[in-house]
mmCIF file of C-alpha atoms in Angstrom:
data_model
loop_
_atom_site.group_PDB
_atom_site.id
_atom_site.type_symbol
_atom_site.label_atom_id
_atom_site.label_comp_id
_atom_site.label_asym_id
_atom_site.label_seq_id
_atom_site.Cartn_x
_atom_site.Cartn_y
_atom_site.Cartn_z
ATOM 1 C CA MET A 1 8.051 -38.245 14.979
ATOM 2 C CA ILE A 2 11.568 -37.991 13.576
ATOM 3 C CA ASP A 3 14.600 -37.647 15.851
ATOM 4 C CA GLU A 4 16.837 -35.119 14.078
ATOM 5 C CA THR A 5 19.453 -34.709 16.853
ATOM 6 C CA SER A 6 19.618 -35.533 20.553
ATOM 7 C CA ASP A 7 17.555 -32.416 21.344
ATOM 8 C CA ALA A 8 15.505 -31.791 18.187
ATOM 9 C CA ARG A 9 12.518 -33.683 16.775
ATOM 10 C CA SER A 10 10.385 -33.229 13.685
ATOM 11 C CA ILE A 11 6.634 -33.719 13.890
ATOM 12 C CA VAL A 12 4.836 -34.672 10.678
ATOM 13 C CA LEU A 13 1.306 -33.277 10.461
ATOM 14 C CA ARG A 14 -1.575 -34.161 8.166
ATOM 15 C CA PRO A 15 -4.620 -31.850 8.270
ATOM 16 C CA SER A 16 -8.030 -33.413 7.999
ATOM 17 C CA GLU A 17 -9.536 -33.416 4.531
ATOM 18 C CA VAL A 18 -11.879 -30.555 5.380
ATOM 19 C CA ASP A 19 -9.018 -28.457 6.822
ATOM 20 C CA GLN A 20 -6.490 -29.053 4.047
ATOM 21 C CA PRO A 21 -7.378 -25.928 2.009
ATOM 22 C CA ALA A 22 -6.696 -23.739 5.056
ATOM 23 C CA PHE A 23 -3.237 -25.263 5.448
ATOM 24 C CA THR A 24 -1.855 -24.342 2.059
ATOM 25 C CA TYR A 25 1.427 -22.635 2.856
ATOM 26 C CA ARG A 26 4.453 -20.861 1.451
ATOM 27 C CA PRO A 27 8.064 -21.903 2.124
ATOM 28 C CA GLY A 28 9.377 -20.288 5.312
ATOM 29 C CA GLN A 29 6.015 -19.905 7.046
ATOM 30 C CA PHE A 30 5.127 -21.223 10.510
ATOM 31 C CA LEU A 31 2.287 -22.783 12.481
ATOM 32 C CA THR A 32 0.970 -21.556 15.813
ATOM 33 C CA ILE A 33 0.253 -24.621 17.949
ATOM 34 C CA ARG A 34 -2.089 -24.906 20.935
ATOM 35 C CA ILE A 35 -0.248 -26.708 23.756
ATOM 36 C CA PRO A 36 -2.009 -27.949 26.925
ATOM 37 C CA SER A 37 -1.018 -26.326 30.216
ATOM 38 C CA ASP A 38 -2.090 -27.219 33.767
ATOM 39 C CA ARG A 39 -1.774 -23.599 34.850
ATOM 40 C CA THR A 40 -3.545 -21.717 32.063
ATOM 41 C CA GLY A 41 -5.443 -24.411 30.172
ATOM 42 C CA HIS A 42 -3.254 -23.924 27.117
ATOM 43 C CA ILE A 43 -0.490 -21.788 25.674
ATOM 44 C CA ALA A 44 0.316 -20.845 22.077
ATOM 45 C CA ARG A 45 3.729 -21.322 20.495
ATOM 46 C CA SER A 46 4.888 -20.815 16.916
ATOM 47 C CA TYR A 47 7.096 -23.326 15.091
ATOM 48 C CA SER A 48 8.428 -23.011 11.559
ATOM 49 C CA LEU A 49 7.568 -25.504 8.855
ATOM 50 C CA SER A 50 10.617 -27.418 7.669
ATOM 51 C CA SER A 51 8.638 -29.106 4.908
ATOM 52 C CA ALA A 52 8.316 -27.569 1.452
ATOM 53 C CA PRO A 53 5.024 -27.466 -0.471
ATOM 54 C CA SER A 54 6.783 -28.417 -3.695
ATOM 55 C CA LEU A 55 8.324 -31.578 -2.269
ATOM 56 C CA ASP A 56 6.597 -32.879 0.840
ATOM 57 C CA ALA A 57 3.157 -34.450 0.910
ATOM 58 C CA ASP A 58 2.649 -33.633 4.602
ATOM 59 C CA LEU A 59 3.433 -30.636 6.772
ATOM 60 C CA LYS A 60 6.385 -30.888 9.153
ATOM 61 C CA ILE A 61 7.509 -28.713 12.030
ATOM 62 C CA THR A 62 10.853 -29.176 13.740
ATOM 63 C CA VAL A 63 11.122 -28.484 17.464
ATOM 64 C CA LYS A 64 14.366 -28.068 19.399
ATOM 65 C CA ARG A 65 14.252 -28.437 23.153
ATOM 66 C CA VAL A 66 14.930 -25.283 25.148
ATOM 67 C CA SER A 67 15.943 -25.957 28.761
ATOM 68 C CA SER A 68 13.359 -23.545 30.162
ATOM 69 C CA GLY A 69 10.902 -23.849 27.264
ATOM 70 C CA TYR A 70 7.608 -25.418 28.311
ATOM 71 C CA GLY A 71 6.244 -25.689 24.775
ATOM 72 C CA SER A 72 9.258 -27.354 23.161
ATOM 73 C CA ASN A 73 9.656 -29.871 25.978
ATOM 74 C CA TRP A 74 5.951 -30.720 26.014
ATOM 75 C CA LEU A 75 5.905 -31.370 22.281
ATOM 76 C CA CYS A 76 9.066 -33.473 22.328
ATOM 77 C CA ASP A 77 7.887 -35.524 25.313
ATOM 78 C CA ASN A 78 4.173 -35.971 24.629
ATOM 79 C CA VAL A 79 3.397 -36.024 20.912
ATOM 80 C CA VAL A 80 3.110 -39.556 19.519
ATOM 81 C CA ALA A 81 1.974 -41.014 16.207
ATOM 82 C CA GLY A 82 -1.765 -40.630 15.730
ATOM 83 C CA ALA A 83 -2.115 -37.747 18.186
ATOM 84 C CA SER A 84 -4.259 -34.732 17.313
ATOM 85 C CA MET A 85 -3.048 -31.153 17.532
ATOM 86 C CA THR A 86 -4.796 -27.802 17.225
ATOM 87 C CA SER A 87 -3.105 -25.225 15.031
ATOM 88 C CA LEU A 88 -3.843 -21.923 13.368
ATOM 89 C CA PRO A 89 -3.327 -21.817 9.582
ATOM 90 C CA PRO A 90 0.196 -21.148 8.276
ATOM 91 C CA ALA A 91 1.404 -17.565 8.613
ATOM 92 C CA GLY A 92 4.529 -15.451 8.282
ATOM 93 C CA ARG A 93 6.336 -13.206 5.792
ATOM 94 C CA PHE A 94 9.729 -14.944 5.856
ATOM 95 C CA THR A 95 9.309 -16.291 2.364
ATOM 96 C CA PRO A 96 10.730 -15.398 -1.072
ATOM 97 C CA ALA A 97 8.480 -13.356 -3.331
ATOM 98 C CA SER A 98 9.936 -15.267 -6.271
ATOM 99 C CA TYR A 99 12.762 -17.653 -7.061
ATOM 100 C CA GLU A 100 14.330 -15.654 -9.867
ATOM 101 C CA ARG A 101 17.272 -14.464 -7.745
ATOM 102 C CA ASP A 102 20.133 -16.499 -6.338
ATOM 103 C CA LEU A 103 19.751 -17.017 -2.591
ATOM 104 C CA LEU A 104 22.195 -16.594 0.291
ATOM 105 C CA LEU A 105 20.777 -18.212 3.421
ATOM 106 C CA PHE A 106 22.124 -17.863 6.961
ATOM 107 C CA ALA A 107 20.984 -20.196 9.732
ATOM 108 C CA ALA A 108 22.176 -21.080 13.213
ATOM 109 C CA GLY A 109 20.908 -23.962 15.342
ATOM 110 C CA SER A 110 17.163 -24.486 14.995
ATOM 111 C CA GLY A 111 17.022 -21.410 12.750
ATOM 112 C CA ILE A 112 17.611 -23.892 9.940
ATOM 113 C CA THR A 113 13.923 -24.907 10.116
ATOM 114 C CA PRO A 114 12.296 -22.209 7.908
ATOM 115 C CA VAL A 115 15.508 -21.903 5.891
ATOM 116 C CA MET A 116 15.271 -25.609 5.041
ATOM 117 C CA SER A 117 11.771 -25.073 3.691
ATOM 118 C CA ILE A 118 12.964 -22.154 1.545
ATOM 119 C CA LEU A 119 16.037 -23.853 0.125
ATOM 120 C CA LYS A 120 14.186 -27.046 -0.818
ATOM 121 C CA ALA A 121 11.513 -25.040 -2.624
ATOM 122 C CA ALA A 122 14.135 -22.912 -4.369
ATOM 123 C CA LEU A 123 15.982 -25.955 -5.650
ATOM 124 C CA VAL A 124 12.761 -27.337 -7.136
ATOM 125 C CA ARG A 125 11.062 -24.162 -8.362
ATOM 126 C CA GLY A 126 14.020 -22.021 -9.359
ATOM 127 C CA THR A 127 17.088 -22.331 -11.524
ATOM 128 C CA GLY A 128 19.469 -20.080 -9.567
ATOM 129 C CA SER A 129 22.119 -20.967 -7.047
ATOM 130 C CA VAL A 130 21.493 -21.442 -3.320
ATOM 131 C CA THR A 131 24.234 -20.931 -0.741
ATOM 132 C CA LEU A 132 23.639 -21.912 2.891
ATOM 133 C CA PHE A 133 25.850 -20.755 5.765
ATOM 134 C CA TYR A 134 24.898 -22.997 8.687
ATOM 135 C CA ALA A 135 26.378 -22.407 12.160
ATOM 136 C CA ASN A 136 26.166 -24.907 15.027
ATOM 137 C CA ARG A 137 27.899 -25.642 18.329
ATOM 138 C CA ASP A 138 29.473 -28.793 16.892
ATOM 139 C CA ALA A 139 28.985 -31.462 14.233
ATOM 140 C CA ASP A 140 26.551 -33.419 16.415
ATOM 141 C CA SER A 141 24.209 -30.413 16.625
ATOM 142 C CA VAL A 142 23.474 -30.238 12.888
ATOM 143 C CA ILE A 143 19.745 -30.636 12.254
ATOM 144 C CA PHE A 144 18.851 -32.226 8.880
ATOM 145 C CA ALA A 145 22.460 -33.348 8.360
ATOM 146 C CA SER A 146 21.594 -36.313 6.127
ATOM 147 C CA GLU A 147 18.900 -34.421 4.219
ATOM 148 C CA LEU A 148 21.281 -31.552 3.513
ATOM 149 C CA ALA A 149 23.931 -34.012 2.319
ATOM 150 C CA GLY A 150 21.411 -35.580 -0.048
ATOM 151 C CA LEU A 151 20.359 -32.206 -1.444
ATOM 152 C CA ARG A 152 23.966 -31.171 -1.931
ATOM 153 C CA GLU A 153 24.619 -34.357 -3.904
ATOM 154 C CA ALA A 154 21.420 -34.039 -5.961
ATOM 155 C CA HIS A 155 22.036 -30.380 -6.852
ATOM 156 C CA ARG A 156 25.765 -30.226 -7.479
ATOM 157 C CA GLY A 157 26.764 -26.869 -8.911
ATOM 158 C CA ARG A 158 23.617 -25.141 -7.614
ATOM 159 C CA PHE A 159 23.611 -25.815 -3.877
ATOM 160 C CA THR A 160 26.536 -24.975 -1.618
ATOM 161 C CA VAL A 161 26.630 -25.577 2.143
ATOM 162 C CA ILE A 162 29.146 -23.800 4.359
ATOM 163 C CA ASP A 163 29.229 -25.601 7.707
ATOM 164 C CA TRP A 164 30.471 -23.546 10.653
ATOM 165 C CA PHE A 165 31.185 -25.212 13.998
ATOM 166 C CA ASP A 166 31.734 -22.970 17.002
ATOM 167 C CA ASP A 167 33.872 -25.562 18.784
ATOM 168 C CA VAL A 168 36.329 -25.424 15.874
ATOM 169 C CA ASN A 169 36.047 -21.890 14.485
ATOM 170 C CA GLY A 170 34.664 -19.860 17.373
ATOM 171 C CA TYR A 171 31.639 -17.640 16.803
ATOM 172 C CA PRO A 172 31.348 -16.159 13.301
ATOM 173 C CA ARG A 173 32.263 -12.472 13.048
ATOM 174 C CA SER A 174 30.452 -9.894 10.968
ATOM 175 C CA GLU A 175 33.606 -9.103 8.961
ATOM 176 C CA GLN A 176 33.855 -12.728 7.863
ATOM 177 C CA LEU A 177 30.211 -12.873 6.836
ATOM 178 C CA ALA A 178 30.456 -9.501 5.063
ATOM 179 C CA GLU A 179 33.057 -10.986 2.708
ATOM 180 C CA LEU A 180 30.683 -13.823 1.825
ATOM 181 C CA ILE A 181 27.850 -11.383 1.218
ATOM 182 C CA ALA A 182 29.962 -8.992 -0.871
ATOM 183 C CA ALA A 183 31.074 -11.834 -3.159
ATOM 184 C CA ASP A 184 27.731 -11.587 -4.976
ATOM 185 C CA MET A 185 25.536 -8.586 -4.191
ATOM 186 C CA SER A 186 22.705 -9.746 -6.467
ATOM 187 C CA ARG A 187 21.530 -12.414 -4.023
ATOM 188 C CA GLU A 188 18.452 -12.340 -1.809
ATOM 189 C CA VAL A 189 19.611 -12.746 1.804
ATOM 190 C CA PHE A 190 17.646 -14.590 4.522
ATOM 191 C CA VAL A 191 18.643 -15.202 8.141
ATOM 192 C CA CYS A 192 17.113 -17.105 11.047
ATOM 193 C CA GLY A 193 18.701 -18.109 14.337
ATOM 194 C CA PRO A 194 19.425 -16.891 17.864
ATOM 195 C CA GLY A 195 19.372 -13.126 18.405
ATOM 196 C CA PRO A 196 23.161 -12.617 18.606
ATOM 197 C CA PHE A 197 23.698 -14.555 15.378
ATOM 198 C CA MET A 198 21.064 -12.534 13.525
ATOM 199 C CA ASP A 199 22.598 -9.320 14.840
ATOM 200 C CA THR A 200 25.959 -10.457 13.484
ATOM 201 C CA VAL A 201 24.463 -11.146 10.061
ATOM 202 C CA SER A 202 22.608 -7.818 10.119
ATOM 203 C CA ALA A 203 25.871 -5.990 10.791
ATOM 204 C CA ALA A 204 27.514 -7.939 7.978
ATOM 205 C CA VAL A 205 24.753 -6.946 5.566
ATOM 206 C CA GLU A 206 25.249 -3.257 6.361
ATOM 207 C CA ALA A 207 28.909 -3.262 5.322
ATOM 208 C CA PRO A 208 28.334 -3.961 1.601
ATOM 209 C CA HIS A 209 25.005 -2.069 1.729
ATOM 210 C CA VAL A 210 22.596 -4.817 0.738
ATOM 211 C CA PRO A 211 19.265 -3.119 -0.135
ATOM 212 C CA ARG A 212 16.764 -3.430 2.695
ATOM 213 C CA GLU A 213 14.181 -5.069 0.443
ATOM 214 C CA ARG A 214 16.624 -7.933 -0.270
ATOM 215 C CA PHE A 215 17.394 -8.708 3.378
ATOM 216 C CA HIS A 216 14.919 -10.794 5.389
ATOM 217 C CA ARG A 217 15.046 -11.691 9.103
ATOM 218 C CA GLU A 218 12.792 -14.154 10.873
ATOM 219 C CA VAL A 219 12.165 -13.020 14.437
ATOM 220 C CA PHE A 220 10.138 -15.059 16.918
ATOM 221 C CA SER A 221 9.018 -14.059 20.386
ATOM 222 C CA SER A 222 6.935 -15.967 22.914
ATOM 223 C CA ILE A 223 3.248 -15.240 22.435
ATOM 224 C CA SER A 224 1.775 -13.658 25.557
ATOM 225 C CA GLY A 225 -1.811 -13.412 24.324
ATOM 226 C CA ASP A 226 -4.267 -16.134 23.336
ATOM 227 C CA PRO A 227 -4.781 -16.336 19.570
ATOM 228 C CA PHE A 228 -7.168 -19.268 20.095
ATOM 229 C CA ALA A 229 -9.641 -17.171 22.116
ATOM 230 C CA ALA A 230 -13.071 -16.549 20.636
ATOM 231 C CA VAL A 231 -13.181 -13.634 18.232
ATOM 232 C CA PRO A 232 -15.041 -10.714 19.816
ATOM 233 C CA VAL A 233 -18.088 -9.486 17.930
ATOM 234 C CA PRO A 234 -17.630 -5.918 16.640
ATOM 235 C CA GLU A 235 -19.414 -3.284 18.655
ATOM 236 C CA ASP A 236 -22.957 -2.554 17.563
ATOM 237 C CA THR A 237 -22.831 0.648 15.593
ATOM 238 C CA ALA A 238 -26.046 1.723 17.304
ATOM 239 C CA GLU A 239 -24.147 1.837 20.589
ATOM 240 C CA SER A 240 -21.275 3.834 19.111
ATOM 241 C CA ALA A 241 -21.209 7.583 19.026
ATOM 242 C CA PRO A 242 -23.103 8.871 15.988
ATOM 243 C CA GLY A 243 -20.830 8.971 12.968
ATOM 244 C CA SER A 244 -17.951 7.244 14.749
ATOM 245 C CA ASP A 245 -17.794 4.194 12.465
ATOM 246 C CA VAL A 246 -15.317 4.663 9.635
ATOM 247 C CA GLU A 247 -15.881 3.647 6.030
ATOM 248 C CA THR A 248 -13.174 1.085 5.283
ATOM 249 C CA THR A 249 -12.010 -0.906 2.265
ATOM 250 C CA VAL A 250 -9.567 -3.806 2.642
ATOM 251 C CA VAL A 251 -7.890 -5.616 -0.258
ATOM 252 C CA LEU A 252 -6.790 -9.127 0.717
ATOM 253 C CA ASP A 253 -5.797 -11.972 -1.613
ATOM 254 C CA GLY A 254 -7.187 -10.075 -4.587
ATOM 255 C CA LEU A 255 -10.622 -9.581 -3.000
ATOM 256 C CA THR A 256 -12.077 -6.282 -1.826
ATOM 257 C CA HIS A 257 -13.993 -6.072 1.449
ATOM 258 C CA SER A 258 -15.934 -2.909 2.336
ATOM 259 C CA PHE A 259 -17.477 -2.286 5.755
ATOM 260 C CA ASP A 260 -17.959 0.275 8.494
ATOM 261 C CA TRP A 261 -15.176 -0.134 11.019
ATOM 262 C CA SER A 262 -16.168 0.427 14.640
ATOM 263 C CA PRO A 263 -13.877 2.297 17.056
ATOM 264 C CA GLY A 264 -12.228 0.103 19.637
ATOM 265 C CA VAL A 265 -12.228 -2.965 17.368
ATOM 266 C CA THR A 266 -8.936 -4.058 15.828
ATOM 267 C CA LEU A 267 -8.762 -4.643 12.107
ATOM 268 C CA VAL A 268 -8.012 -8.358 12.531
ATOM 269 C CA ASP A 269 -11.004 -8.858 14.834
ATOM 270 C CA ALA A 270 -13.265 -6.843 12.530
ATOM 271 C CA LEU A 271 -12.303 -9.016 9.572
ATOM 272 C CA LEU A 272 -12.494 -12.317 11.464
ATOM 273 C CA ALA A 273 -15.969 -11.436 12.698
ATOM 274 C CA ARG A 274 -16.977 -10.982 9.042
ATOM 275 C CA ASP A 275 -15.518 -14.410 8.123
ATOM 276 C CA VAL A 276 -12.640 -12.885 6.161
ATOM 277 C CA GLY A 277 -9.536 -15.101 6.207
ATOM 278 C CA VAL A 278 -7.119 -12.459 7.436
ATOM 279 C CA PRO A 279 -3.615 -13.745 8.278
ATOM 280 C CA TYR A 280 -2.761 -13.684 11.986
ATOM 281 C CA SER A 281 -1.047 -15.818 14.590
ATOM 282 C CA CYS A 282 -0.912 -13.989 17.913
ATOM 283 C CA ARG A 283 -3.431 -11.094 17.938
ATOM 284 C CA SER A 284 -1.062 -9.373 20.370
ATOM 285 C CA GLY A 285 1.373 -7.569 18.085
ATOM 286 C CA GLU A 286 4.227 -10.034 18.543
ATOM 287 C CA CYS A 287 4.532 -12.034 15.311
ATOM 288 C CA GLY A 288 4.000 -9.648 12.377
ATOM 289 C CA SER A 289 1.770 -12.046 10.431
ATOM 290 C CA CYS A 290 -0.998 -9.460 10.048
ATOM 291 C CA VAL A 291 1.155 -6.668 8.662
ATOM 292 C CA CYS A 292 -0.660 -4.527 6.102
ATOM 293 C CA ARG A 293 -0.331 -1.080 4.532
ATOM 294 C CA VAL A 294 -2.633 1.886 4.986
ATOM 295 C CA THR A 295 -2.913 3.593 1.591
ATOM 296 C CA ARG A 296 -5.637 6.070 2.482
ATOM 297 C CA GLY A 297 -6.961 7.533 5.702
ATOM 298 C CA SER A 298 -5.332 6.810 9.047
ATOM 299 C CA VAL A 299 -5.438 4.370 11.944
ATOM 300 C CA THR A 300 -4.230 4.394 15.518
ATOM 301 C CA THR A 301 -1.838 1.604 16.340
ATOM 302 C CA ASP A 302 0.670 0.300 18.847
ATOM 303 C CA VAL A 303 3.651 -0.463 16.617
ATOM 304 C CA GLY A 304 5.708 -2.473 19.126
ATOM 305 C CA ASP A 305 9.068 -3.937 18.104
ATOM 306 C CA VAL A 306 7.946 -6.054 15.140
ATOM 307 C CA LEU A 307 8.015 -3.386 12.434
ATOM 308 C CA ASP A 308 11.092 -1.413 11.483
ATOM 309 C CA PRO A 309 10.746 2.394 11.724
ATOM 310 C CA GLU A 310 11.169 2.524 7.941
ATOM 311 C CA ASP A 311 8.172 0.213 7.491
ATOM 312 C CA ALA A 312 6.015 2.301 9.821
ATOM 313 C CA ALA A 313 7.020 5.455 7.936
ATOM 314 C CA GLU A 314 5.785 3.843 4.698
ATOM 315 C CA GLY A 315 2.341 3.162 6.182
ATOM 316 C CA TYR A 316 2.766 -0.439 7.312
ATOM 317 C CA VAL A 317 0.864 -1.399 10.459
ATOM 318 C CA LEU A 318 -0.117 -4.518 12.376
ATOM 319 C CA GLY A 319 -3.763 -5.353 11.790
ATOM 320 C CA CYS A 320 -4.179 -6.817 15.268
ATOM 321 C CA GLN A 321 -3.066 -3.542 16.859
ATOM 322 C CA SER A 322 -4.836 -1.081 14.553
ATOM 323 C CA ARG A 323 -8.116 0.755 15.094
ATOM 324 C CA PRO A 324 -9.826 3.342 12.874
ATOM 325 C CA ASP A 325 -8.886 6.991 13.139
ATOM 326 C CA ALA A 326 -9.863 9.049 10.089
ATOM 327 C CA GLY A 327 -11.440 7.871 6.874
ATOM 328 C CA PRO A 328 -12.286 6.784 4.365
ATOM 329 C CA ILE A 329 -9.638 4.143 5.077
ATOM 330 C CA GLU A 330 -8.067 1.905 2.455
ATOM 331 C CA ILE A 331 -5.762 -0.970 3.440
ATOM 332 C CA GLU A 332 -3.846 -3.561 1.453
ATOM 333 C CA PHE A 333 -2.509 -6.896 2.731
#
């Protein structure tokens, strides 16, 4: 355990030797942790990795206490050295596709966690510049203060940190951030933080018209379902209406999987039941880890609030909320 601030702690994790291959991760991804609960047996909460695969030997999540947050308080109060934790493999799309572009990173409060992972990897893997705008209540609230200072010193000329303290400057306004964004429109823009801060950055991005594909938001919501529940076995096709199963092909991590998809079974559950390592974290349509694109045929799905309307219009769906409609169906992750 590492005390980062008075209300934030980092937990260093080391998967067992047999589990290590499943915990290969990309900068900016998160873990979904199983946390004991007297009322429900356990709950699931997602926490971003602040470690970077290029630099850190072990995985590290950073947890900031939330006054009414059961999960964050339990982890900060109960996890000790040598304890065991149950986690799903790393997931999430808040990660650069490459490090060829310069990066402009916005973070507020504990939103620095995935951003820290991204910037450390970028400084090691890439050659471009990295600019971090980091907003906090005050100087004492800065998570990773010493680590950021060390990175700034080690990467002079490439890494710039703009510290913003609300007690000195007030809350940042979209017009102020728009000027920073417009200074170099070639940069890839990432933002993570409380909802109002991300809305401010989103408004700032619209002013200079940053292309949608170069703007990335990390949005977390409390998981209401149980991603640790046993995977249901797909319905026996013999019990389905004749001809109701749909011929389906899924391309995932360069491999092609072909099967008959039963009605009433979600794509994620169908793949898990066939021992396919499909990405997921909530199985309830709340995290976006299982997003995929339908390139042929059609599915029925509950889109929810995770996908933008533009994404849905381009055929993107959530695998955990999708069921077969008309085939043959082809899907790419």
